[in-house]
């Protein structure tokens, strides 16, 4: 169809007048994008005339309908999300030839009066020229600003469609963006199906659509600790602790069963994450906490002993948390280097030390001895971190340590 005017823009090869926006519109209904049904007689004649010299266009699978954004708690957040959706996500639902047009500077004037259009559930979206050097929003900046503005469950519901849009637009969900989201969820942990933590879990379960893969030690540990934050901060209430245990166990099961979360070669460690002693210690922490705080320190049904034995079987005797991986892994930012920051180490290590200590008090002497040998090494590392002049005082690591070992009574 060389020389035909399409999508409200005259082809640069012909001087024919542009078609109307009506003819160039696309509609999205029932989860499919379809071309408008109106065609001029001249267009049909041109198609017929060119049929003998050009093969018919190939038919590609129509893209799904983009998810609408939920209402937000502030006009500022609504504007931010809508701008990103309009300029980054929605253009991916245009056919390639339409999408290319909105990025061509020489078509800027045509698109002012005859924009490319697409109808989604009765709403017409217009696409004019976009200068990729200055008009396309920064993904990391938009992500950070959006998380900062999100305050309500309705706001949180926009995380998933935003993640899916990022993946569709081939925008990288960087480690920094992932960690920011988990920290945000921990700070807004509301519990229940509408909580921010549940949003993170749902995104991980839908990794093939969202791109949120738990594929590094730092991220897996951060998620597992964020999930038990409400229990720790809530004084180990039974409801919060059992909810945290269920979620942590679910994440470990997901890591084992879903290959989409398998680490890449550059982030893989000595253990699969679902068998990593560090991660298993976070699970043991909650199992032991339930026994200590709600079963009078008794190991009912031997559950604590079961998971403690599993842990020591994988954790070499005499090794601390900083000895579980090959030495070179602690120099690699993609692997374990995060634990060399003294404040960060405290945040990740304090729950491990707490788990080993609680479990050792309620299991058989031989198993208790094995737990204590690991705990002694971790405790030495923790003391080094606490006394380090390089550690920022009052940071999140110190807060975690005090919450577990120096809890303050609730006012």
mmCIF file of N, CA and C in Angstrom, residues 58 64 67 69 141 145 175 177 223 235 299 314:
data_model
loop_
_atom_site.group_PDB
_atom_site.id
_atom_site.type_symbol
_atom_site.label_atom_id
_atom_site.label_comp_id
_atom_site.label_asym_id
_atom_site.label_seq_id
_atom_site.Cartn_x
_atom_site.Cartn_y
_atom_site.Cartn_z
ATOM 1 N N UNK A 58 0.771 -9.392 6.486
ATOM 2 C CA UNK A 58 0.628 -10.550 7.370
ATOM 3 C C UNK A 58 -0.250 -10.181 8.541
ATOM 4 N N UNK A 64 -3.381 -7.579 23.783
ATOM 5 C CA UNK A 64 -4.474 -7.489 24.746
ATOM 6 C C UNK A 64 -4.778 -6.049 25.110
ATOM 7 N N UNK A 67 -4.598 -2.543 30.878
ATOM 8 C CA UNK A 67 -5.367 -2.354 32.101
ATOM 9 C C UNK A 67 -5.510 -0.871 32.410
ATOM 10 N N UNK A 69 -5.932 2.343 34.914
ATOM 11 C CA UNK A 69 -5.401 2.682 36.221
ATOM 12 C C UNK A 69 -6.540 2.963 37.185
ATOM 13 N N UNK A 141 12.721 7.794 37.695
ATOM 14 C CA UNK A 141 12.189 8.959 38.406
ATOM 15 C C UNK A 141 10.682 8.845 38.599
ATOM 16 N N UNK A 145 8.855 8.606 42.273
ATOM 17 C CA UNK A 145 7.835 9.600 42.615
ATOM 18 C C UNK A 145 6.490 8.944 42.881
ATOM 19 N N UNK A 175 17.444 -3.365 39.740
ATOM 20 C CA UNK A 175 17.517 -3.756 41.148
ATOM 21 C C UNK A 175 17.171 -2.614 42.092
ATOM 22 N N UNK A 177 15.116 -0.168 41.593
ATOM 23 C CA UNK A 177 13.667 0.010 41.570
ATOM 24 C C UNK A 177 12.972 -1.103 42.352
ATOM 25 N N UNK A 223 12.662 -9.256 50.781
ATOM 26 C CA UNK A 223 11.241 -9.594 50.742
ATOM 27 C C UNK A 223 10.857 -10.420 51.968
ATOM 28 N N UNK A 235 4.945 -6.702 68.147
ATOM 29 C CA UNK A 235 5.173 -7.431 69.390
ATOM 30 C C UNK A 235 4.873 -8.913 69.287
ATOM 31 N N UNK A 299 7.924 -26.757 71.811
ATOM 32 C CA UNK A 299 7.948 -27.112 70.391
ATOM 33 C C UNK A 299 6.868 -28.147 70.115
ATOM 34 N N UNK A 314 22.436 -27.878 56.264
ATOM 35 C CA UNK A 314 22.930 -27.092 55.129
ATOM 36 C C UNK A 314 23.980 -26.062 55.538
#
